[in-house]
Tab-separated table of N, CA and C and ligand atoms in Angstrom:
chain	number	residue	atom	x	y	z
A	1	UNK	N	78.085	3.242	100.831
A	1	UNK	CA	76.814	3.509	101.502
A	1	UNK	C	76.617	5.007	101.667
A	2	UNK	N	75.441	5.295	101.911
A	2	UNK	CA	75.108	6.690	101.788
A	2	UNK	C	74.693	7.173	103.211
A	3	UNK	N	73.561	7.804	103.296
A	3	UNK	CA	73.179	8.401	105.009
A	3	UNK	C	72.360	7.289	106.083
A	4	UNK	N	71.958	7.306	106.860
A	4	UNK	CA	71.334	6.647	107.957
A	4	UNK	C	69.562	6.952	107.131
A	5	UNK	N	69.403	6.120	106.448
A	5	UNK	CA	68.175	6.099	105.745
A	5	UNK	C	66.581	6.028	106.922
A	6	UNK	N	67.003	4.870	108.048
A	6	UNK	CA	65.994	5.341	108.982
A	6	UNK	C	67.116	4.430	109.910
A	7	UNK	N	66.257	4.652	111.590
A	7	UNK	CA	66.361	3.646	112.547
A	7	UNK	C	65.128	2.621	112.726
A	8	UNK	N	65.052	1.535	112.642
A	8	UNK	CA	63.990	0.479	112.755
A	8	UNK	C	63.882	0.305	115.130
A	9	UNK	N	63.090	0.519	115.206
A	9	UNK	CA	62.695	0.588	116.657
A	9	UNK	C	61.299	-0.228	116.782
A	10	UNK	N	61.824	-1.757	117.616
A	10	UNK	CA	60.906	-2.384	117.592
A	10	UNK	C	59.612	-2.291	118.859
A	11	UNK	N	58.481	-2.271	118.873
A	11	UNK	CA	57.592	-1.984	120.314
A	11	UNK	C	56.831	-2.842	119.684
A	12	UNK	N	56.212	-2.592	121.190
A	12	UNK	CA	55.088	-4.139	121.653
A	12	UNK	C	53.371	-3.262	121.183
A	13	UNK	N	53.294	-2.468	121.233
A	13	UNK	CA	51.735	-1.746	120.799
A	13	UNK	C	52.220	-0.718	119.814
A	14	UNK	N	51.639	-0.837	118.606
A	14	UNK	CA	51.982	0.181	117.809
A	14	UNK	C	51.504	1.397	118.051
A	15	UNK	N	49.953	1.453	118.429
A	15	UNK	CA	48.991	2.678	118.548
A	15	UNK	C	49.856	3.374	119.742
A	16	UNK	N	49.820	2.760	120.794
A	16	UNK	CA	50.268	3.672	121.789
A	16	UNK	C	51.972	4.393	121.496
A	17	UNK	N	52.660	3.478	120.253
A	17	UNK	CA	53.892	4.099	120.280
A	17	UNK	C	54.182	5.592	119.029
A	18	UNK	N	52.651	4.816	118.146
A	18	UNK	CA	52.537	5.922	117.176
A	18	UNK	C	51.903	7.482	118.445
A	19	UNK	N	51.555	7.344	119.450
A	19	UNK	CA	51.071	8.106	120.208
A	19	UNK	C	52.544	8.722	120.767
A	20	UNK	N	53.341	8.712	121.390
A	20	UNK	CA	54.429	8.527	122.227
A	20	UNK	C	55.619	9.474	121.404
A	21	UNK	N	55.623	8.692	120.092
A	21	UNK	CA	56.577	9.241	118.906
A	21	UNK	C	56.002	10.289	118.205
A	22	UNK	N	54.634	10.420	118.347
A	22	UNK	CA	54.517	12.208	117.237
A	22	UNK	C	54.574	12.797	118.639
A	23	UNK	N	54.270	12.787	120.321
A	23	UNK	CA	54.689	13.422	120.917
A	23	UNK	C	55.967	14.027	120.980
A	24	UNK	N	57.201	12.751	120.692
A	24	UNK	CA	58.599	13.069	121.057
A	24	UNK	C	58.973	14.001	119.835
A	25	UNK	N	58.489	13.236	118.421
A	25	UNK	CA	59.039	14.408	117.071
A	25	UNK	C	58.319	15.740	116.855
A	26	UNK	N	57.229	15.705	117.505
A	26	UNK	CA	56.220	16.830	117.057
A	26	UNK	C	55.784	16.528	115.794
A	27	UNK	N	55.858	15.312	115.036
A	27	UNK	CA	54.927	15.509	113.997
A	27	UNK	C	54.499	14.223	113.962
A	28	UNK	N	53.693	13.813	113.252
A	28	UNK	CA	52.709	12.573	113.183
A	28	UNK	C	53.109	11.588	112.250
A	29	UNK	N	53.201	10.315	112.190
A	29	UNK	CA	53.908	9.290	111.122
A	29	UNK	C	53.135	9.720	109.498
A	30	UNK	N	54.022	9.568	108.776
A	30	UNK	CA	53.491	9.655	107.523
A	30	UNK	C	52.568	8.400	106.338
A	31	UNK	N	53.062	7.522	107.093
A	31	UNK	CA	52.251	6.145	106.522
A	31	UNK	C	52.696	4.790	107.231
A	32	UNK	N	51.810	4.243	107.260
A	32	UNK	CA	50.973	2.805	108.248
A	32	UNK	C	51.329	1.755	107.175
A	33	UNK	N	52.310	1.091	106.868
A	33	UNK	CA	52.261	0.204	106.083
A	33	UNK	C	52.818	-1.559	106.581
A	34	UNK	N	51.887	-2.513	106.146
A	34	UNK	CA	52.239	-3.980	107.183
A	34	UNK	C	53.096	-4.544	105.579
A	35	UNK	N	54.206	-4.973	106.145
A	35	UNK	CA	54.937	-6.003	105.270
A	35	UNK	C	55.091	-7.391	105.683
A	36	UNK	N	53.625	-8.232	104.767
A	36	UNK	CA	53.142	-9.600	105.108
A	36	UNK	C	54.371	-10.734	105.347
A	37	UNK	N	55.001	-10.425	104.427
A	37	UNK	CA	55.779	-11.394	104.275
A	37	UNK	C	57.207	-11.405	105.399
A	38	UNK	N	57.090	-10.506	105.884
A	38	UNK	CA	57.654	-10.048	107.290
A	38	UNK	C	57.043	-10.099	108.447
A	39	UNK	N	56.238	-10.278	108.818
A	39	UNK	CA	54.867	-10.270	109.859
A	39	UNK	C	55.174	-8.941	110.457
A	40	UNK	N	55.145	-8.051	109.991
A	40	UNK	CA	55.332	-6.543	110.904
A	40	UNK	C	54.359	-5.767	110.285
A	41	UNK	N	54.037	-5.006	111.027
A	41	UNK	CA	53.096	-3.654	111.145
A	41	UNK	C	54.444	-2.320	111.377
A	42	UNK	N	54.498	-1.185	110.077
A	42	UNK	CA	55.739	-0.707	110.282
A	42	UNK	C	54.626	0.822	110.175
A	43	UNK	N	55.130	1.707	111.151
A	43	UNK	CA	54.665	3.185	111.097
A	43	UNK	C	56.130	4.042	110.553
A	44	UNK	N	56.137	4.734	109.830
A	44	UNK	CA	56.873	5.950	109.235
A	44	UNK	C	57.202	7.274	109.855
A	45	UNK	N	58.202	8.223	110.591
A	45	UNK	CA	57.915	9.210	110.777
A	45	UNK	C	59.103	10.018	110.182
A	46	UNK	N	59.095	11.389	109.315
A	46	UNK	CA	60.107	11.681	109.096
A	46	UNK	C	60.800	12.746	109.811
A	47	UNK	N	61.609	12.590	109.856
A	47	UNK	CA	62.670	13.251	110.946
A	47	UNK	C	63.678	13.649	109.826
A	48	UNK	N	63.729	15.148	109.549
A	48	UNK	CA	65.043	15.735	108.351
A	48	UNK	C	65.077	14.889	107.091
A	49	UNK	N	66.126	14.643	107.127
A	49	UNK	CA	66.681	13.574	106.511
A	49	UNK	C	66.698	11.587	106.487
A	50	UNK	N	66.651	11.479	107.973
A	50	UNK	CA	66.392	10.228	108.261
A	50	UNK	C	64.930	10.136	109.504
A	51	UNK	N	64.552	8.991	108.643
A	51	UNK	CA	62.877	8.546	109.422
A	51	UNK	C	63.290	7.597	110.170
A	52	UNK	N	62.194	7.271	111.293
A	52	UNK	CA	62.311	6.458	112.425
A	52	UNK	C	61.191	5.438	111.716
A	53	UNK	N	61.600	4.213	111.806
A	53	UNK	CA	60.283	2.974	111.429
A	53	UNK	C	59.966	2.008	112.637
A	54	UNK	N	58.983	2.432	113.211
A	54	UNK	CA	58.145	1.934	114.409
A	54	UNK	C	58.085	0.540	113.738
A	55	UNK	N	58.189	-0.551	114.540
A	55	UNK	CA	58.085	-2.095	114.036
A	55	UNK	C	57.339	-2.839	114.912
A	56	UNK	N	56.198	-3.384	114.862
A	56	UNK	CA	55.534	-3.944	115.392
A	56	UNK	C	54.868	-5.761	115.298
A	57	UNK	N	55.213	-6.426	115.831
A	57	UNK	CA	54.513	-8.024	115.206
A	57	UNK	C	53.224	-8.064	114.620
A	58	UNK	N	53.189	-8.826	113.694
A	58	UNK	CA	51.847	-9.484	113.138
A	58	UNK	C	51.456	-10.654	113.594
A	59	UNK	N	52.576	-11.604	113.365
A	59	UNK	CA	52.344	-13.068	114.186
A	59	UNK	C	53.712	-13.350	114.903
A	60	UNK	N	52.963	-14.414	115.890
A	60	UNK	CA	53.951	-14.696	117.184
A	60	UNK	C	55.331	-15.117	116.824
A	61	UNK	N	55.574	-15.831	115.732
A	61	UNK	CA	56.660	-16.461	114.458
A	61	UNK	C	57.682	-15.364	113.898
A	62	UNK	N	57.103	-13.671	113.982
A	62	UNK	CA	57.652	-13.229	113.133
A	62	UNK	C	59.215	-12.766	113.707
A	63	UNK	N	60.124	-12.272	112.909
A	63	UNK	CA	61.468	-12.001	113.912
A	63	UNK	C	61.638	-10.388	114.562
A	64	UNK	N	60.265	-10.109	113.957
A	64	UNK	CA	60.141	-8.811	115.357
A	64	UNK	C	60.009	-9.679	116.820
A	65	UNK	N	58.578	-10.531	116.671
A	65	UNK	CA	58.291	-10.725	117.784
A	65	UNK	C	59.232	-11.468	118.725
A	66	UNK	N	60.176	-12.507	117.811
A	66	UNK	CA	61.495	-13.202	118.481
A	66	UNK	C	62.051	-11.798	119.242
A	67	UNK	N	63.020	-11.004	118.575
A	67	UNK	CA	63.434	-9.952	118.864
A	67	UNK	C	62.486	-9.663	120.298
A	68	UNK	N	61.760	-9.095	120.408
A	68	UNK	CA	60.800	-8.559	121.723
A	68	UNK	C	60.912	-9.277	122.812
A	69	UNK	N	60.621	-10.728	122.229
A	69	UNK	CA	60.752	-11.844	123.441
A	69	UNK	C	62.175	-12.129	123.726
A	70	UNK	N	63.310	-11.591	123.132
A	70	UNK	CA	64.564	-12.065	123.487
A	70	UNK	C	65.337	-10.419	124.133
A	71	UNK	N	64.915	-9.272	123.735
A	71	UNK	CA	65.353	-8.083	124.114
A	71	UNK	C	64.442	-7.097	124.619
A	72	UNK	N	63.558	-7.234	124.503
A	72	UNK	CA	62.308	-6.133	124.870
A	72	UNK	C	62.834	-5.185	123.843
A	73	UNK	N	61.392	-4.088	124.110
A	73	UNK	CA	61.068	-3.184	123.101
A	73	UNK	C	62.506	-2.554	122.485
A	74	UNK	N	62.628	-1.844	121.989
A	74	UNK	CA	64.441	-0.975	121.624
A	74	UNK	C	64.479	-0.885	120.013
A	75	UNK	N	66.055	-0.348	119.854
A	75	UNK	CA	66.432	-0.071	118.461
A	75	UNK	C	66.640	-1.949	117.866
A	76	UNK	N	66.215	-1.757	117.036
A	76	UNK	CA	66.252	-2.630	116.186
A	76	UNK	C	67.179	-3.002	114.994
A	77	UNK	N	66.947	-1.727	113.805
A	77	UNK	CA	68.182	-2.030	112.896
A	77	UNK	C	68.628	-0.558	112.537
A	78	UNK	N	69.423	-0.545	111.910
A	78	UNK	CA	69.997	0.682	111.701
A	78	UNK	C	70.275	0.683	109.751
A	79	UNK	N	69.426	1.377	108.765
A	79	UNK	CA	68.964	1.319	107.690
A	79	UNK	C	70.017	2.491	106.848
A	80	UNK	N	71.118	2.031	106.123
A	80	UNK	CA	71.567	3.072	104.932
A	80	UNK	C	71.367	2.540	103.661
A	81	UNK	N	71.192	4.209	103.014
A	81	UNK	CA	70.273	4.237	101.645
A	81	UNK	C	71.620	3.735	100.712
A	82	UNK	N	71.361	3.024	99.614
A	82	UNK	CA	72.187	2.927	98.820
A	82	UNK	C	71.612	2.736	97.475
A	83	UNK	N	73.138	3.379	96.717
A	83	UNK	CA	72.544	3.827	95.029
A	83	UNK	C	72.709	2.508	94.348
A	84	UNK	N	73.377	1.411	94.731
A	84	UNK	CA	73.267	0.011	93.742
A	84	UNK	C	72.986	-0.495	94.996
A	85	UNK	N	71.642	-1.284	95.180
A	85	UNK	CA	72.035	-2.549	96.276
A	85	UNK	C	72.502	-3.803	95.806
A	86	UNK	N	72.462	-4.108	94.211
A	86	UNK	CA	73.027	-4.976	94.273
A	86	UNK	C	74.594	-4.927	94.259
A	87	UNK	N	75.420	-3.941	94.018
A	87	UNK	CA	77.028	-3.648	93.839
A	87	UNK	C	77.177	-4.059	95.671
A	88	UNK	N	76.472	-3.275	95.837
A	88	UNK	CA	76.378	-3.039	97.503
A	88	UNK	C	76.588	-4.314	98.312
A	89	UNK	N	75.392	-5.192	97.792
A	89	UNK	CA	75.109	-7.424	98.493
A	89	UNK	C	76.835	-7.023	98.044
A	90	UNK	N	77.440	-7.324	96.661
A	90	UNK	CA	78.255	-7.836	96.411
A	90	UNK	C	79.951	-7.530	97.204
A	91	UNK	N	80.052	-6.244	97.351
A	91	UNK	CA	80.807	-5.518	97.661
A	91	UNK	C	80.868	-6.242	99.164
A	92	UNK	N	80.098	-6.327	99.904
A	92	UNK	CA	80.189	-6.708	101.614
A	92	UNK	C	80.203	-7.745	101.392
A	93	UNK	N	79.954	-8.834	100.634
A	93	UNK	CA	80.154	-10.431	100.367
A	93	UNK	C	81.526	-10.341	100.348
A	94	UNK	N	82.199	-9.965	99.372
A	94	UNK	CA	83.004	-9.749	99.072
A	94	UNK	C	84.137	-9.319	100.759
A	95	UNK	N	83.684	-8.287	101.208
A	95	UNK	CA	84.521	-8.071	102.365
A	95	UNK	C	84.008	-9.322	103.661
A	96	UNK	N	83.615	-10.063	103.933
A	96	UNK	CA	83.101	-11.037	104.854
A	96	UNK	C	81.880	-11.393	105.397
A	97	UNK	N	80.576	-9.961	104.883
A	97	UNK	CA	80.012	-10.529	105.914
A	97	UNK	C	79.005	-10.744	105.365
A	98	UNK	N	78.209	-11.633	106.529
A	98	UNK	CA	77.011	-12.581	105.855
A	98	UNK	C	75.771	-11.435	105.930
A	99	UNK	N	75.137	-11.958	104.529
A	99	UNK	CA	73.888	-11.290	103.730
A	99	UNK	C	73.009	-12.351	104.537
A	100	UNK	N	71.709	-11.747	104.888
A	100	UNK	CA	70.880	-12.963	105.503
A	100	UNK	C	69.603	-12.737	103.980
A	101	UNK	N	69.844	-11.734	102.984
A	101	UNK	CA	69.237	-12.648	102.130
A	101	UNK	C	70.071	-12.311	101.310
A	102	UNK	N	69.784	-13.019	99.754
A	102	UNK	CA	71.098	-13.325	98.985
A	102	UNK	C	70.481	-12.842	97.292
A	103	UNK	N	69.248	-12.544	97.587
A	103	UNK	CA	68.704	-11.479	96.602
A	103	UNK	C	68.015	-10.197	97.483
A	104	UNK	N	67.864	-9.017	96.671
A	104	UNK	CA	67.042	-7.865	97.423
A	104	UNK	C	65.537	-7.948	97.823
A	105	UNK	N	64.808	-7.964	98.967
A	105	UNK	CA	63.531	-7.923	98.675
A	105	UNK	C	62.628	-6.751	99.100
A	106	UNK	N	61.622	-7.184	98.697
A	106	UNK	CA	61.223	-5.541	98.844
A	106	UNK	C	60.703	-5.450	99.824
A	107	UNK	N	60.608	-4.111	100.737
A	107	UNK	CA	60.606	-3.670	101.907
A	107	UNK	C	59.362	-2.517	101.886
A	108	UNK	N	59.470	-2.107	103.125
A	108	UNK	CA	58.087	-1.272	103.211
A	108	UNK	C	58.924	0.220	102.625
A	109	UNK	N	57.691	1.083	102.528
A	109	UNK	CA	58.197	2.497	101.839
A	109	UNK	C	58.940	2.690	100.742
A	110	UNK	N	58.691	1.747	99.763
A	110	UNK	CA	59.162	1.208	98.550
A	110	UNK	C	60.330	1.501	98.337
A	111	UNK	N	61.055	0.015	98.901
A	111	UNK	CA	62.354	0.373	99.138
A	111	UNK	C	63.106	-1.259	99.032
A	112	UNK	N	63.785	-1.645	97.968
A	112	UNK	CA	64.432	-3.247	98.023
A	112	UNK	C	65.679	-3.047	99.070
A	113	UNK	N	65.286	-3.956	100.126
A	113	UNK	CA	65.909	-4.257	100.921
A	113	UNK	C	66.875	-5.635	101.084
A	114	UNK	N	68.340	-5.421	101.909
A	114	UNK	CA	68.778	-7.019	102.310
A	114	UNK	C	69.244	-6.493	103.579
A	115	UNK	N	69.436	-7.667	104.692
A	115	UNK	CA	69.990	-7.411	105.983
A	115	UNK	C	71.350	-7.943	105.731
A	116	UNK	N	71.893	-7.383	106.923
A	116	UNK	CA	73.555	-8.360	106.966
A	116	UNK	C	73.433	-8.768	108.821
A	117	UNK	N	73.317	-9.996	108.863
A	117	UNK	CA	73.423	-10.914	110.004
A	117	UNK	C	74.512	-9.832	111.180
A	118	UNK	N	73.773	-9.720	112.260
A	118	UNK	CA	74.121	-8.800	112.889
A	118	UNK	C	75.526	-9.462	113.806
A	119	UNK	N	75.592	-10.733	113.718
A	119	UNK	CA	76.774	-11.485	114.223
A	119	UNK	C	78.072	-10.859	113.726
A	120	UNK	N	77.984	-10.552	112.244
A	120	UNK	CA	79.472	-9.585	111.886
A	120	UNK	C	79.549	-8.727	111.804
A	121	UNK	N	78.448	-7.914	112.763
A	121	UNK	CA	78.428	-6.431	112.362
A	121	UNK	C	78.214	-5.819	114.020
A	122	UNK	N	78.798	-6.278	114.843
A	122	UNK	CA	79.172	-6.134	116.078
A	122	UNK	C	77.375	-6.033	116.739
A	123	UNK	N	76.978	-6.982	116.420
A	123	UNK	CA	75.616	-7.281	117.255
A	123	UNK	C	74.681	-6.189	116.380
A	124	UNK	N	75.327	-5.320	115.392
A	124	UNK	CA	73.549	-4.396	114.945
A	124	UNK	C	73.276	-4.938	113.667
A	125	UNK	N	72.137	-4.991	113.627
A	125	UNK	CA	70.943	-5.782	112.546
A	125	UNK	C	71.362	-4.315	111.546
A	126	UNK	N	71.974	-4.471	110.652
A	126	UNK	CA	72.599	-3.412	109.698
A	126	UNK	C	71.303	-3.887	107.943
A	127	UNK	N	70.759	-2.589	107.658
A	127	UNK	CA	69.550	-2.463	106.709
A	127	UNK	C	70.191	-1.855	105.448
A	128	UNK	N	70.336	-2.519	104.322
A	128	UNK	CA	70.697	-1.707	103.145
A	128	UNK	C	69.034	-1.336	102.340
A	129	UNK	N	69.082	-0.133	102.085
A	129	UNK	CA	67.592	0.075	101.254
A	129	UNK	C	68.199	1.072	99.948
A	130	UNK	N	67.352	0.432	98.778
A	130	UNK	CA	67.558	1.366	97.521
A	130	UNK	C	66.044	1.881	97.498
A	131	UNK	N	66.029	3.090	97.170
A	131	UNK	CA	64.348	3.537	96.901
A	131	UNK	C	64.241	2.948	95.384
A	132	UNK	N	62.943	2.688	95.484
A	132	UNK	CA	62.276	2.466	94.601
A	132	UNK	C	61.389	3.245	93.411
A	133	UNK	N	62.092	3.402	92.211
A	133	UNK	CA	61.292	4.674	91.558
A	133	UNK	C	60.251	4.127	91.113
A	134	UNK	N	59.206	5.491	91.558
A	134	UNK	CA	57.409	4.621	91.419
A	134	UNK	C	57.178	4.937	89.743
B	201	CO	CO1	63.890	-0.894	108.134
């Protein structure tokens, strides 16, 4: 694995948090993008090297909004970049722990994503992302 690609930080109003967060970074998110098939509304901000991804629900179903209703607002997942994700699925299969998906899919900020079930990863929702060359 490579650097801390972003932190995923889930809130209950996006507008007011996209408000809140270019206060705290001094600069303003770089792109507004909803990933349907996720029910989230995700804002971008970059920070150096690693960006913060504001996460917000679309529908009441989605596992942001579980998340919210089971923890309130907070950090969410913790995202490293990697140069094979698929060596990557295989490699942590391989060492024990569970992939909660079992192919890559694609993620916001064009980026194929898989999670690893935060049960073996001492409670954090752990994010593998490969960028995507456009
Ligand atoms: Co993420």
């Amino acid at each position: 694995m490579q650097h801390v690609e972003h932190i995923g930080i889930a809130v209950k109003n996006l507008a007011l948090s996209n408000d809140l967060f270019t206060k705290l970074l001094g600069v303003a998110p770089y792109k507004q993008e909803e990933v349907e098939s996720e029910g989230v509304m995700t804002s971008f901000f970059q920070t150096g090297q690693t960006k913060i991804e504001l996460l917000e629900a679309t529908k009441p179903d989605s596992p942001i909004a579980k998340f919210l209703e089971k923890k309130g607002e907070g950090i969410h997942h913790i995202a490293f970049e990697v140069a094979d994700i698929l060596a990557e699925m295989e490699r942590l299969k391989t060492e024990g722990f569970t992939l909660l998906n079992e192919t890559p899919k694609q993620g916001a900020d064009n980026k194929l994503v898989c999670f690893l079930h935060p049960k073996g990863t001492n409670s954090v929702l752990i994010e593998l992302c490969q960028s995507v060359k456009l």
